[in-house]
Tab-separated table of C-alpha atoms in Angstrom:
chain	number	residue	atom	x	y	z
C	19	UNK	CA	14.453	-2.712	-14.822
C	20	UNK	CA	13.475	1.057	-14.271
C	21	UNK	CA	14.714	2.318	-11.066
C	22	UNK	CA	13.088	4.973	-9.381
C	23	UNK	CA	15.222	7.381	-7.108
C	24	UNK	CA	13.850	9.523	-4.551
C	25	UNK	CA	15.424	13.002	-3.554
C	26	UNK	CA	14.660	14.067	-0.302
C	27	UNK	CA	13.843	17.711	-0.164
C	28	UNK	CA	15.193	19.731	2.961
C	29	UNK	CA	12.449	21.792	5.239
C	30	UNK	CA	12.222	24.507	3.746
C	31	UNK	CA	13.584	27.606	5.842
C	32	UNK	CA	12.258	31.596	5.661
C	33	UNK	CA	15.183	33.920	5.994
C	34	UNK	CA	15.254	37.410	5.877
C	35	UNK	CA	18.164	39.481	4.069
C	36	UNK	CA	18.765	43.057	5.092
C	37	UNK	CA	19.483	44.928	1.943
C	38	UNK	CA	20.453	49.057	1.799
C	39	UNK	CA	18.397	50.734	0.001
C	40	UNK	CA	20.752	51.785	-3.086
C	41	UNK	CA	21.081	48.486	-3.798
C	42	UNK	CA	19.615	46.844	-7.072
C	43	UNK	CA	17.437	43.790	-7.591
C	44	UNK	CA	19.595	41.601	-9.662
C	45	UNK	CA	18.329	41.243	-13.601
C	46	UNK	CA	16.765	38.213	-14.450
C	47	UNK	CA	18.755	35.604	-16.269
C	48	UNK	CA	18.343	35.625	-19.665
C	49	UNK	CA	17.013	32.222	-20.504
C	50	UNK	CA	18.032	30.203	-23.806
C	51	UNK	CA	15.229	28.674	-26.187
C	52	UNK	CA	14.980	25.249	-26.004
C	53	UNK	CA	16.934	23.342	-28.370
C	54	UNK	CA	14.850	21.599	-30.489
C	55	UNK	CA	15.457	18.413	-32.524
C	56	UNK	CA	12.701	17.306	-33.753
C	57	UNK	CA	10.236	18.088	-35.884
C	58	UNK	CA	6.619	17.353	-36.751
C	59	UNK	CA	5.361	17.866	-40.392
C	60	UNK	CA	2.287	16.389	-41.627
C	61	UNK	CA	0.775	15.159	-45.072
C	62	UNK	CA	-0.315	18.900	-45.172
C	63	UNK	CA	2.749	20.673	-44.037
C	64	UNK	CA	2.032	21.640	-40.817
C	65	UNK	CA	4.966	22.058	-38.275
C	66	UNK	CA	4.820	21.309	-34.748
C	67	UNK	CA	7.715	20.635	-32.224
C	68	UNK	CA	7.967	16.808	-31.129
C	69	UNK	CA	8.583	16.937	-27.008
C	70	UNK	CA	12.165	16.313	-26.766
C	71	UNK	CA	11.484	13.074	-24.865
C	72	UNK	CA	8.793	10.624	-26.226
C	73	UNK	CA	8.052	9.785	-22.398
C	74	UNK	CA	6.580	13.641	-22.270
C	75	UNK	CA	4.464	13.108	-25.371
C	76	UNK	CA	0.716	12.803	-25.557
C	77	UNK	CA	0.375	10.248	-27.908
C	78	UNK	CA	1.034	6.820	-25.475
C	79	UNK	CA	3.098	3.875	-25.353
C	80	UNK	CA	5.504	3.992	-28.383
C	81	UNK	CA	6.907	0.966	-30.517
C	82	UNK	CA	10.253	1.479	-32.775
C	83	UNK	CA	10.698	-0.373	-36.426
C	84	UNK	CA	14.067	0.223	-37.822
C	85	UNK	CA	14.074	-2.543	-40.062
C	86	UNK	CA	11.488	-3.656	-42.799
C	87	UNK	CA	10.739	-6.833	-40.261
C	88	UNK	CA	7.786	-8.465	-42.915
C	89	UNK	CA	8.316	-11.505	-41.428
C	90	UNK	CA	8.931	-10.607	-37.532
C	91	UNK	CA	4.485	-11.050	-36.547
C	92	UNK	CA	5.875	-10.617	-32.427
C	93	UNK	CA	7.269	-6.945	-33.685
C	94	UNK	CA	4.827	-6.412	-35.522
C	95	UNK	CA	1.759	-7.626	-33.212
C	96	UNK	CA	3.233	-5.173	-30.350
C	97	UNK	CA	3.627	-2.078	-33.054
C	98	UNK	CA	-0.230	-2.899	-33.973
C	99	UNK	CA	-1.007	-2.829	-29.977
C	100	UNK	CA	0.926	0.333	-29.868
C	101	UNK	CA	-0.830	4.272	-29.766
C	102	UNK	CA	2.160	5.117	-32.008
C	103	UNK	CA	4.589	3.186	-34.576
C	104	UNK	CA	7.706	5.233	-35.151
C	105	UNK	CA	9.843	3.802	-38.127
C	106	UNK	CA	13.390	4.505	-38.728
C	107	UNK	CA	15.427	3.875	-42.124
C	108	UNK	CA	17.703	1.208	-41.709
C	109	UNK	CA	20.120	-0.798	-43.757
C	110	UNK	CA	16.830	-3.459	-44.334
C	111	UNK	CA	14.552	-0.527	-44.753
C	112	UNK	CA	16.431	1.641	-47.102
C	113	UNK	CA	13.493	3.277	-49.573
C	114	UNK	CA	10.444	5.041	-49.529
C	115	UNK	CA	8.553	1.906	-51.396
C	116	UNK	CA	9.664	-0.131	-48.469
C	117	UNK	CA	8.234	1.847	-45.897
C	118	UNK	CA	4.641	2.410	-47.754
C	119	UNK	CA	4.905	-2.254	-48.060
C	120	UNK	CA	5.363	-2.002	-44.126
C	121	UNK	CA	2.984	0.288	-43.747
C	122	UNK	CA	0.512	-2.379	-45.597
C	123	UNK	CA	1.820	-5.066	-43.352
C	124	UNK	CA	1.284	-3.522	-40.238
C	125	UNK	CA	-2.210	-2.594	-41.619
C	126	UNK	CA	-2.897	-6.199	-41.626
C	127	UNK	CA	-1.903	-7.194	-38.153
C	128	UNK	CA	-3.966	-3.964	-36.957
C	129	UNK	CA	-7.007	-5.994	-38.062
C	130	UNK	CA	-6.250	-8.931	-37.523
C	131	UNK	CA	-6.141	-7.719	-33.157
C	132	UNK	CA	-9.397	-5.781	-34.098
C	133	UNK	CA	-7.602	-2.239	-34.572
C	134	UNK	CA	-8.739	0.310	-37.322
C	135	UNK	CA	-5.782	1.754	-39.196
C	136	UNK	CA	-6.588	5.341	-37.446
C	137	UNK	CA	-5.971	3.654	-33.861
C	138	UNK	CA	-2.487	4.190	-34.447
C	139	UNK	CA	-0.311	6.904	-35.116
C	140	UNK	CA	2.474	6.018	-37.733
C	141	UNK	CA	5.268	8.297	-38.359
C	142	UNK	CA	8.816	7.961	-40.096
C	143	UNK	CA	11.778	9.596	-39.106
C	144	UNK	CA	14.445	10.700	-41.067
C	145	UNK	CA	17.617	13.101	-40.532
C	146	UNK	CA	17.422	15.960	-41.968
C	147	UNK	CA	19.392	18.929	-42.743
C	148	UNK	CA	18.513	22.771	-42.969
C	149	UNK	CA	20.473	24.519	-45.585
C	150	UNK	CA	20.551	28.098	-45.728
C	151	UNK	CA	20.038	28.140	-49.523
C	152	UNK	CA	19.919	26.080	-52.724
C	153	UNK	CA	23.781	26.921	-53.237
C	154	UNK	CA	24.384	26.228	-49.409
C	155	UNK	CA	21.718	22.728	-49.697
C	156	UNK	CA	23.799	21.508	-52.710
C	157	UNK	CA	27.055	22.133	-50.917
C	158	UNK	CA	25.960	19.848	-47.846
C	159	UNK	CA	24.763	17.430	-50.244
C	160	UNK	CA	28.295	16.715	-51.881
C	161	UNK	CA	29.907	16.708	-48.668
C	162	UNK	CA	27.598	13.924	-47.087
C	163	UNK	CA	28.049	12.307	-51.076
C	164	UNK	CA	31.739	12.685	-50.672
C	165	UNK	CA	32.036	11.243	-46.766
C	166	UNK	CA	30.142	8.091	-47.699
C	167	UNK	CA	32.120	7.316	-50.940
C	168	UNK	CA	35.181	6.333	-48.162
C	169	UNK	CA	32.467	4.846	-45.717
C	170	UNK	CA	32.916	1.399	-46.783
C	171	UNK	CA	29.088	0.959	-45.850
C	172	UNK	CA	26.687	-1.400	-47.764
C	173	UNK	CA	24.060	1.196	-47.787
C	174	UNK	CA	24.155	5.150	-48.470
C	175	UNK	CA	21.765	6.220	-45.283
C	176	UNK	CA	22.197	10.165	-46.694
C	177	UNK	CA	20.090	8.650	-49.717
C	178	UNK	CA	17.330	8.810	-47.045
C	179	UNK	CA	17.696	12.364	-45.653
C	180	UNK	CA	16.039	15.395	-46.288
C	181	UNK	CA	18.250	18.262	-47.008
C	182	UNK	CA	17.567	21.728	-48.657
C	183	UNK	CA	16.021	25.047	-47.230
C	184	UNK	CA	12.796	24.919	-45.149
C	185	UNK	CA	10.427	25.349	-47.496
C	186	UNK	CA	11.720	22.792	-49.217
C	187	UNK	CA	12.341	20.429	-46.945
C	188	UNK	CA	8.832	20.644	-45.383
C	189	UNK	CA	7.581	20.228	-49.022
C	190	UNK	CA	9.520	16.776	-49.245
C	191	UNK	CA	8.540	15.463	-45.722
C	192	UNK	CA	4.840	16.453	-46.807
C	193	UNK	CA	4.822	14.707	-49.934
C	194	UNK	CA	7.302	11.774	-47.940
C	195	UNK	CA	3.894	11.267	-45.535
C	196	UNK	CA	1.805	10.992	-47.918
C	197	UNK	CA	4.131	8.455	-50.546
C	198	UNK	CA	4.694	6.425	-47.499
C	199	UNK	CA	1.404	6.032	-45.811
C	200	UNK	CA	2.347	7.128	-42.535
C	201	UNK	CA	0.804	9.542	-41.014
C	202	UNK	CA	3.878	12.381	-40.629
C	203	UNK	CA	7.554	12.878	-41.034
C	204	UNK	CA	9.128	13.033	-38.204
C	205	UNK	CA	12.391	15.634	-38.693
C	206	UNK	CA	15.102	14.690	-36.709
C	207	UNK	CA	17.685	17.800	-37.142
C	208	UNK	CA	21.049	17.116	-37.584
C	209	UNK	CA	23.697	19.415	-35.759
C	210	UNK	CA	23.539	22.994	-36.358
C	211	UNK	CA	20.097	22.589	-38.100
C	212	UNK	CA	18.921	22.161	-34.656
C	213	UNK	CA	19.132	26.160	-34.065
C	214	UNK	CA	17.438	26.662	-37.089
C	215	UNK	CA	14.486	24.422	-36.458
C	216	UNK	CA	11.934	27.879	-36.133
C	217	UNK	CA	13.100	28.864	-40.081
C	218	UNK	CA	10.559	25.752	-40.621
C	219	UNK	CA	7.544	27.546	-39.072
C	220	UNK	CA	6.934	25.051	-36.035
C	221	UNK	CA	4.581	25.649	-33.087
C	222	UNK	CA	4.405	24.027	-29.775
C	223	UNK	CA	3.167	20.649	-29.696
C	224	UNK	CA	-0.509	19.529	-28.623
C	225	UNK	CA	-2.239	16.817	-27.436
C	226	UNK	CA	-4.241	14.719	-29.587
């Protein structure tokens, strides 16, 4: 249950500060960028910032997949209800080819509650990491190779990240969109790729 807390705000009070005249106005703060870690591309390449909390975005109430769930109609019902379907690789949903079959599924289910497929907004996440090169891309590569060969995991989830140097990496999530059937690729930066999310040519997010 969602609690809401209210903060009571004291009156507010005018007071006056005597200052000599030699002395300076303090400098304004220097204020960091936002950090940002996510981002938008779509089945043309386009870049846009996702709002850092999905509450704050303008495209309504959200429904979560993280599993290839064929067979699970109450999931699926509520993601064909939804304004947008966000789906996650998991160790059910592990492939490109599954994502474009749930894609289809959830197609179905949007007609069958009187939806048209452009009622709702389907995206796929996936981590992703920046590299500062090819050299630097195949580097990360081997080292997320190399960490998962000692995982013990039934499932290799670097197999469905995006890693290499912003052009290409908004290349892959383009062509990702459109192999999938979704409607964008959702980039959710991993670590230090976060600071180097405007090296993929993103603008401020809009409402649809």
């Amino acid at each position: 249950m969602t609690q809401l807390l209210a903060r009571t705000r004291a009156p507010h009070t005018l007071t006056v500060a005597r200052m000599h005249a030699a002395a300076a106005a303090p400098a304004p703060a220097a204020t960091a960028p936002p950090v940002v870690e996510r981002v938008v591309v779509d089945r043309a390449g386009r870049t846009t910032v996702e709002p850092t909390s999905v509450a704050a975005g303008p495209h309504g109430a959200e429904v979560v997949v993280a599993s290839a769930a064929l067979d699970d109609v109450g999931l699926l019902r509520s993601a064909a209800a939804a304004d947008t379907v966000r789906i996650r690789y998991s160790p059910t949903l592990t492939t490109p080819t599954a994502v474009d079959v749930l894609v289809a599924v959830l197609e179905g289910h949007l007609l069958a509650v009187g939806r048209r497929r452009s009622d709702v907004r389907v995206v796929l996440e996936v981590e992703t990491v920046v590299a500062d090169d090819e050299t630097d891309a195949a580097r990360r590569r081997a080292n997320l190779s190399y960490a998962e060969a000692f995982s013990g995991l039934a499932w290799r989830p670097s197999s469905t990240w995006l890693v290499g140097t912003p052009e290409q990496v908004r290349a892959d999530a383009a062509a990702l969109a459109g192999a999938t059937g979704v409607d964008a690729v959702v980039l959710a930066l991993v670590g230090r790729s976060r600071e180097h999310a405007h090296r993929l040519g993103t603008s401020a997010a809009t409402a649809a």
